[in-house]
Amino acid sequence: MTIQDIETPALVVDLDRMEANLERMAAFFRTTRAKLRPHFKNHKCPDLAARQLDAGAIGITCATLREAECLVHHGVRSVLLANEVVDPAKIRRFVDLARRAEVMVCVDNEKVADDLARAARDRHTQVSVLVDVDVGLHRCGAPPGEAAVRLARAVVEKGLRFRGLMGYEGHVLRKPPGPEKEAACVAAMRLLMETKAGLEREGVPVQIVSVGGTGTYSISGRYPGVTEIQAGSYLLMDTDYRNCCTDFDPALTVLTTVLSKTERERIVVDAGLKALSCERGIPTVKDLRGLVTRRLTAEHGIIDLQEPSAPVEVGDRIEMWVHYSDATVNLHERMYGTRGGHVEEVLRVEG
């Protein structure tokens, strides 16, 4: 099967590029005390998670309970749910999952900690918890310092297993490389380490300090006291992230078919918003000059012919770079892993 045999629109992974990204990140963490716990939400593919573990990752991070269940089902033994779980039914499911594998969940609210503890007691299970600390993103997380320390004490008092702290410097990730980005990242890490020091002064051990992403891995990953990094986008990489992190090469495209051509004006392809996210920007065409994407509708991509002589006709297959992978992968059920124009494997998207 060649790439030309794939039914479009389809998600395509360049295996050579992906494997190079995998090794480049693994090589970095072979030189640091911090370790990699890659984020599943980016690729949502158990086969790729297994390759990350084989390359040295200590476990997998995920964003939803369904993803955590998927990972445990596929044999992943250490999972961090880097999010809050507050619905009573989901809390019960999480506690049941904790009986099958080492799963950890984040809390930023004492009531939720109380609900987790109650469900754990009812099921005679110990639940592992990280306190989520707001280090500047201002999304979830307890305020750093005394508020986070107080919450961690409550976690311990309620009988939950306090494992450590999580802080996500998401407000820093997409800053361009340079002194300003480094300073902002260091400021976020300092808030987390001050909270850690406050807990240790009270005799509460902090085993885990989990932070970071692809955009800050090389800064946060070397910060003293950080134990793990949650980078995810590095593996498949997209053109949005590439603007702020040039260490990894984009490996993900959507294969499309040209449906219509208006001479010297435009072509229309069969990949629209149901196949390709444009939430953070308009996807671009791969390896063909003079073609500029104008917009996406539900089922169509409209591409202007800035060079009227561009060699593209109805029925041709063209690839479009994925600009935002998190919001594109979840639109598909599978990815086609290709090498040298041939389909080498089909990877299932789950969770």
PDB file of C-alpha atoms in Angstrom, residues 80-269:
ATOM      1  CA  LEU A  80      -0.642  10.786  35.754  1.00  0.00           C
ATOM      2  CA  LEU A  81      -4.056  12.330  35.138  1.00  0.00           C
ATOM      3  CA  ALA A  82      -2.868  15.930  35.011  1.00  0.00           C
ATOM      4  CA  ASN A  83      -6.291  17.370  35.567  1.00  0.00           C
ATOM      5  CA  GLU A  84      -9.010  17.662  38.182  1.00  0.00           C
ATOM      6  CA  VAL A  85     -11.700  14.962  38.462  1.00  0.00           C
ATOM      7  CA  VAL A  86     -14.759  16.270  40.322  1.00  0.00           C
ATOM      8  CA  ASP A  87     -17.829  14.395  39.069  1.00  0.00           C
ATOM      9  CA  PRO A  88     -18.824  11.730  41.649  1.00  0.00           C
ATOM     10  CA  ALA A  89     -19.221   9.020  38.998  1.00  0.00           C
ATOM     11  CA  LYS A  90     -15.797   9.812  37.545  1.00  0.00           C
ATOM     12  CA  ILE A  91     -14.243   9.841  41.001  1.00  0.00           C
ATOM     13  CA  ARG A  92     -15.566   6.321  41.565  1.00  0.00           C
ATOM     14  CA  ARG A  93     -14.188   5.221  38.195  1.00  0.00           C
ATOM     15  CA  PHE A  94     -10.812   6.727  39.014  1.00  0.00           C
ATOM     16  CA  VAL A  95     -10.662   4.948  42.363  1.00  0.00           C
ATOM     17  CA  ASP A  96     -11.545   1.661  40.646  1.00  0.00           C
ATOM     18  CA  LEU A  97      -8.754   2.316  38.141  1.00  0.00           C
ATOM     19  CA  ALA A  98      -6.302   2.854  41.022  1.00  0.00           C
ATOM     20  CA  ARG A  99      -6.844  -0.785  41.993  1.00  0.00           C
ATOM     21  CA  ARG A 100      -5.382  -1.878  38.630  1.00  0.00           C
ATOM     22  CA  ALA A 101      -2.312   0.331  38.180  1.00  0.00           C
ATOM     23  CA  GLU A 102      -0.346   3.258  39.607  1.00  0.00           C
ATOM     24  CA  VAL A 103      -2.570   6.150  38.614  1.00  0.00           C
ATOM     25  CA  MET A 104      -2.281   9.624  40.097  1.00  0.00           C
ATOM     26  CA  VAL A 105      -4.696  12.522  39.906  1.00  0.00           C
ATOM     27  CA  CYS A 106      -4.376  16.245  40.571  1.00  0.00           C
ATOM     28  CA  VAL A 107      -6.434  18.282  43.019  1.00  0.00           C
ATOM     29  CA  ASP A 108      -6.707  22.018  43.637  1.00  0.00           C
ATOM     30  CA  ASN A 109      -9.729  21.955  45.958  1.00  0.00           C
ATOM     31  CA  GLU A 110     -10.174  20.475  49.431  1.00  0.00           C
ATOM     32  CA  LYS A 111     -13.760  19.363  48.797  1.00  0.00           C
ATOM     33  CA  VAL A 112     -12.591  17.229  45.874  1.00  0.00           C
ATOM     34  CA  ALA A 113      -9.853  15.760  48.062  1.00  0.00           C
ATOM     35  CA  ASP A 114     -12.539  14.880  50.600  1.00  0.00           C
ATOM     36  CA  ASP A 115     -14.680  13.204  47.905  1.00  0.00           C
ATOM     37  CA  LEU A 116     -11.676  11.225  46.642  1.00  0.00           C
ATOM     38  CA  ALA A 117     -10.818  10.101  50.163  1.00  0.00           C
ATOM     39  CA  ARG A 118     -14.384   8.992  50.845  1.00  0.00           C
ATOM     40  CA  ALA A 119     -14.558   6.992  47.617  1.00  0.00           C
ATOM     41  CA  ALA A 120     -11.171   5.429  48.347  1.00  0.00           C
ATOM     42  CA  ARG A 121     -12.303   4.343  51.808  1.00  0.00           C
ATOM     43  CA  ASP A 122     -15.537   2.904  50.433  1.00  0.00           C
ATOM     44  CA  ARG A 123     -13.536   0.810  47.941  1.00  0.00           C
ATOM     45  CA  HIS A 124     -10.699  -0.037  50.348  1.00  0.00           C
ATOM     46  CA  THR A 125      -8.190   1.501  47.941  1.00  0.00           C
ATOM     47  CA  GLN A 126      -5.369   3.967  48.359  1.00  0.00           C
ATOM     48  CA  VAL A 127      -5.414   6.899  45.940  1.00  0.00           C
ATOM     49  CA  SER A 128      -2.324   8.852  44.889  1.00  0.00           C
ATOM     50  CA  VAL A 129      -2.661  12.611  44.559  1.00  0.00           C
ATOM     51  CA  LEU A 130      -0.601  15.549  43.328  1.00  0.00           C
ATOM     52  CA  VAL A 131      -1.525  19.063  44.362  1.00  0.00           C
ATOM     53  CA  ASP A 132      -1.977  21.231  41.274  1.00  0.00           C
ATOM     54  CA  VAL A 133      -0.288  24.623  41.770  1.00  0.00           C
ATOM     55  CA  ASP A 134      -0.999  27.694  39.623  1.00  0.00           C
ATOM     56  CA  VAL A 135       2.430  28.921  38.518  1.00  0.00           C
ATOM     57  CA  GLY A 136       1.164  31.632  36.199  1.00  0.00           C
ATOM     58  CA  LEU A 137      -1.162  30.101  33.613  1.00  0.00           C
ATOM     59  CA  HIS A 138      -4.210  31.081  35.741  1.00  0.00           C
ATOM     60  CA  ARG A 139      -6.292  28.116  34.688  1.00  0.00           C
ATOM     61  CA  CYS A 140      -6.511  25.362  37.308  1.00  0.00           C
ATOM     62  CA  GLY A 141      -4.325  25.106  40.386  1.00  0.00           C
ATOM     63  CA  ALA A 142      -4.173  26.244  43.992  1.00  0.00           C
ATOM     64  CA  PRO A 143      -2.269  29.480  44.644  1.00  0.00           C
ATOM     65  CA  PRO A 144       1.423  28.782  45.319  1.00  0.00           C
ATOM     66  CA  GLY A 145       2.765  29.010  48.840  1.00  0.00           C
ATOM     67  CA  GLU A 146       0.582  28.695  51.918  1.00  0.00           C
ATOM     68  CA  ALA A 147      -2.666  27.821  50.089  1.00  0.00           C
ATOM     69  CA  ALA A 148      -1.047  24.909  48.264  1.00  0.00           C
ATOM     70  CA  VAL A 149       0.734  23.790  51.433  1.00  0.00           C
ATOM     71  CA  ARG A 150      -2.559  23.854  53.332  1.00  0.00           C
ATOM     72  CA  LEU A 151      -4.227  21.753  50.623  1.00  0.00           C
ATOM     73  CA  ALA A 152      -1.381  19.217  50.664  1.00  0.00           C
ATOM     74  CA  ARG A 153      -1.728  18.912  54.453  1.00  0.00           C
ATOM     75  CA  ALA A 154      -5.446  18.269  54.012  1.00  0.00           C
ATOM     76  CA  VAL A 155      -4.714  15.574  51.418  1.00  0.00           C
ATOM     77  CA  VAL A 156      -2.469  13.787  53.918  1.00  0.00           C
ATOM     78  CA  GLU A 157      -4.922  14.215  56.809  1.00  0.00           C
ATOM     79  CA  LYS A 158      -7.754  12.710  54.767  1.00  0.00           C
ATOM     80  CA  GLY A 159      -5.745   9.541  54.199  1.00  0.00           C
ATOM     81  CA  LEU A 160      -4.893  10.112  50.557  1.00  0.00           C
ATOM     82  CA  ARG A 161      -1.382   9.333  49.383  1.00  0.00           C
ATOM     83  CA  PHE A 162       0.270  12.693  48.713  1.00  0.00           C
ATOM     84  CA  ARG A 163       2.909  12.178  46.004  1.00  0.00           C
ATOM     85  CA  GLY A 164       3.945  15.720  45.166  1.00  0.00           C
ATOM     86  CA  LEU A 165       3.215  18.841  43.140  1.00  0.00           C
ATOM     87  CA  MET A 166       2.291  19.687  39.583  1.00  0.00           C
ATOM     88  CA  GLY A 167       2.705  23.081  37.975  1.00  0.00           C
ATOM     89  CA  TYR A 168       2.075  23.796  34.311  1.00  0.00           C
ATOM     90  CA  GLU A 169       3.876  26.821  32.888  1.00  0.00           C
ATOM     91  CA  GLY A 170       1.610  26.854  29.839  1.00  0.00           C
ATOM     92  CA  HIS A 171       1.774  30.644  29.618  1.00  0.00           C
ATOM     93  CA  VAL A 172       5.487  30.312  28.797  1.00  0.00           C
ATOM     94  CA  LEU A 173       5.523  27.435  26.310  1.00  0.00           C
ATOM     95  CA  ARG A 174       4.891  29.379  23.125  1.00  0.00           C
ATOM     96  CA  LYS A 175       7.185  32.299  23.844  1.00  0.00           C
ATOM     97  CA  PRO A 176      10.074  32.471  21.352  1.00  0.00           C
ATOM     98  CA  PRO A 177      13.408  31.131  22.623  1.00  0.00           C
ATOM     99  CA  GLY A 178      15.554  33.672  24.458  1.00  0.00           C
ATOM    100  CA  PRO A 179      16.239  35.340  27.809  1.00  0.00           C
ATOM    101  CA  GLU A 180      12.623  36.470  28.332  1.00  0.00           C
ATOM    102  CA  LYS A 181      11.321  32.932  27.988  1.00  0.00           C
ATOM    103  CA  GLU A 182      13.997  31.527  30.287  1.00  0.00           C
ATOM    104  CA  ALA A 183      13.254  34.167  32.929  1.00  0.00           C
ATOM    105  CA  ALA A 184       9.497  33.487  32.798  1.00  0.00           C
ATOM    106  CA  CYS A 185      10.069  29.751  33.071  1.00  0.00           C
ATOM    107  CA  VAL A 186      12.459  30.139  35.999  1.00  0.00           C
ATOM    108  CA  ALA A 187       9.940  32.413  37.772  1.00  0.00           C
ATOM    109  CA  ALA A 188       7.252  29.712  37.412  1.00  0.00           C
ATOM    110  CA  MET A 189       9.585  26.998  38.709  1.00  0.00           C
ATOM    111  CA  ARG A 190      10.605  29.172  41.660  1.00  0.00           C
ATOM    112  CA  LEU A 191       6.964  29.410  42.795  1.00  0.00           C
ATOM    113  CA  LEU A 192       6.707  25.650  42.723  1.00  0.00           C
ATOM    114  CA  MET A 193       9.975  25.114  44.592  1.00  0.00           C
ATOM    115  CA  GLU A 194       9.001  27.606  47.286  1.00  0.00           C
ATOM    116  CA  THR A 195       5.831  25.605  47.813  1.00  0.00           C
ATOM    117  CA  LYS A 196       7.858  22.392  47.932  1.00  0.00           C
ATOM    118  CA  ALA A 197      10.194  23.908  50.524  1.00  0.00           C
ATOM    119  CA  GLY A 198       7.221  24.965  52.653  1.00  0.00           C
ATOM    120  CA  LEU A 199       5.915  21.408  52.707  1.00  0.00           C
ATOM    121  CA  GLU A 200       9.284  19.922  53.539  1.00  0.00           C
ATOM    122  CA  ARG A 201       9.694  22.344  56.443  1.00  0.00           C
ATOM    123  CA  GLU A 202       6.514  20.824  57.856  1.00  0.00           C
ATOM    124  CA  GLY A 203       7.841  17.307  57.385  1.00  0.00           C
ATOM    125  CA  VAL A 204       5.716  16.457  54.327  1.00  0.00           C
ATOM    126  CA  PRO A 205       7.897  14.700  51.730  1.00  0.00           C
ATOM    127  CA  VAL A 206       7.513  15.749  48.076  1.00  0.00           C
ATOM    128  CA  GLN A 207       8.509  12.886  45.810  1.00  0.00           C
ATOM    129  CA  ILE A 208       7.270  14.259  42.499  1.00  0.00           C
ATOM    130  CA  VAL A 209       7.496  17.696  40.915  1.00  0.00           C
ATOM    131  CA  SER A 210       5.820  17.370  37.511  1.00  0.00           C
ATOM    132  CA  VAL A 211       5.933  20.294  35.076  1.00  0.00           C
ATOM    133  CA  GLY A 212       6.501  21.429  31.571  1.00  0.00           C
ATOM    134  CA  GLY A 213       5.809  20.722  27.951  1.00  0.00           C
ATOM    135  CA  THR A 214       7.563  20.594  24.609  1.00  0.00           C
ATOM    136  CA  GLY A 215       8.083  24.345  24.588  1.00  0.00           C
ATOM    137  CA  THR A 216       9.953  24.440  27.917  1.00  0.00           C
ATOM    138  CA  TYR A 217      11.408  20.941  28.290  1.00  0.00           C
ATOM    139  CA  SER A 218      15.029  22.072  27.949  1.00  0.00           C
ATOM    140  CA  ILE A 219      14.631  24.804  30.601  1.00  0.00           C
ATOM    141  CA  SER A 220      12.317  23.170  33.137  1.00  0.00           C
ATOM    142  CA  GLY A 221      13.965  19.807  32.595  1.00  0.00           C
ATOM    143  CA  ARG A 222      17.241  21.147  34.008  1.00  0.00           C
ATOM    144  CA  TYR A 223      15.730  23.148  36.859  1.00  0.00           C
ATOM    145  CA  PRO A 224      16.872  21.795  40.253  1.00  0.00           C
ATOM    146  CA  GLY A 225      14.109  19.889  42.007  1.00  0.00           C
ATOM    147  CA  VAL A 226      12.008  19.089  38.935  1.00  0.00           C
ATOM    148  CA  THR A 227      11.511  15.320  38.680  1.00  0.00           C
ATOM    149  CA  GLU A 228       9.509  14.921  35.473  1.00  0.00           C
ATOM    150  CA  ILE A 229       8.441  16.732  32.313  1.00  0.00           C
ATOM    151  CA  GLN A 230       5.084  16.287  30.563  1.00  0.00           C
ATOM    152  CA  ALA A 231       6.143  17.090  26.976  1.00  0.00           C
ATOM    153  CA  GLY A 232       3.793  15.641  24.369  1.00  0.00           C
ATOM    154  CA  SER A 233       3.744  17.578  21.093  1.00  0.00           C
ATOM    155  CA  TYR A 234       7.414  16.862  20.330  1.00  0.00           C
ATOM    156  CA  LEU A 235       6.668  13.407  18.917  1.00  0.00           C
ATOM    157  CA  LEU A 236       4.364  14.325  16.026  1.00  0.00           C
ATOM    158  CA  MET A 237       5.063  18.066  16.123  1.00  0.00           C
ATOM    159  CA  ASP A 238       2.919  20.614  14.336  1.00  0.00           C
ATOM    160  CA  THR A 239       3.654  23.842  12.534  1.00  0.00           C
ATOM    161  CA  ASP A 240       2.211  25.997  15.310  1.00  0.00           C
ATOM    162  CA  TYR A 241       4.595  24.615  17.935  1.00  0.00           C
ATOM    163  CA  ARG A 242       7.458  24.728  15.438  1.00  0.00           C
ATOM    164  CA  ASN A 243       7.304  28.535  15.650  1.00  0.00           C
ATOM    165  CA  CYS A 244       8.592  28.455  19.220  1.00  0.00           C
ATOM    166  CA  CYS A 245      10.454  25.128  19.413  1.00  0.00           C
ATOM    167  CA  THR A 246      12.744  24.308  16.505  1.00  0.00           C
ATOM    168  CA  ASP A 247      14.305  21.236  18.163  1.00  0.00           C
ATOM    169  CA  PHE A 248      11.794  18.888  16.520  1.00  0.00           C
ATOM    170  CA  ASP A 249      10.503  18.492  12.974  1.00  0.00           C
ATOM    171  CA  PRO A 250       6.826  18.423  11.983  1.00  0.00           C
ATOM    172  CA  ALA A 251       5.857  14.829  11.201  1.00  0.00           C
ATOM    173  CA  LEU A 252       2.070  15.053  10.869  1.00  0.00           C
ATOM    174  CA  THR A 253       0.028  15.900   7.779  1.00  0.00           C
ATOM    175  CA  VAL A 254      -3.482  15.396   6.492  1.00  0.00           C
ATOM    176  CA  LEU A 255      -3.608  13.755   3.072  1.00  0.00           C
ATOM    177  CA  THR A 256      -6.264  15.281   0.837  1.00  0.00           C
ATOM    178  CA  THR A 257      -7.644  14.904  -2.675  1.00  0.00           C
ATOM    179  CA  VAL A 258      -8.233  17.820  -5.035  1.00  0.00           C
ATOM    180  CA  LEU A 259     -11.981  17.899  -5.760  1.00  0.00           C
ATOM    181  CA  SER A 260     -12.233  20.982  -7.920  1.00  0.00           C
ATOM    182  CA  LYS A 261     -10.047  23.470  -9.780  1.00  0.00           C
ATOM    183  CA  THR A 262     -10.851  26.937 -11.066  1.00  0.00           C
ATOM    184  CA  GLU A 263      -8.068  27.742 -13.526  1.00  0.00           C
ATOM    185  CA  ARG A 264      -5.607  30.388 -12.396  1.00  0.00           C
ATOM    186  CA  GLU A 265      -7.686  30.997  -9.253  1.00  0.00           C
ATOM    187  CA  ARG A 266      -8.151  28.160  -6.725  1.00  0.00           C
ATOM    188  CA  ILE A 267      -8.395  24.498  -5.946  1.00  0.00           C
ATOM    189  CA  VAL A 268     -10.671  22.810  -3.410  1.00  0.00           C
ATOM    190  CA  VAL A 269      -9.623  19.750  -1.391  1.00  0.00           C
TER     191      VAL A 269
END
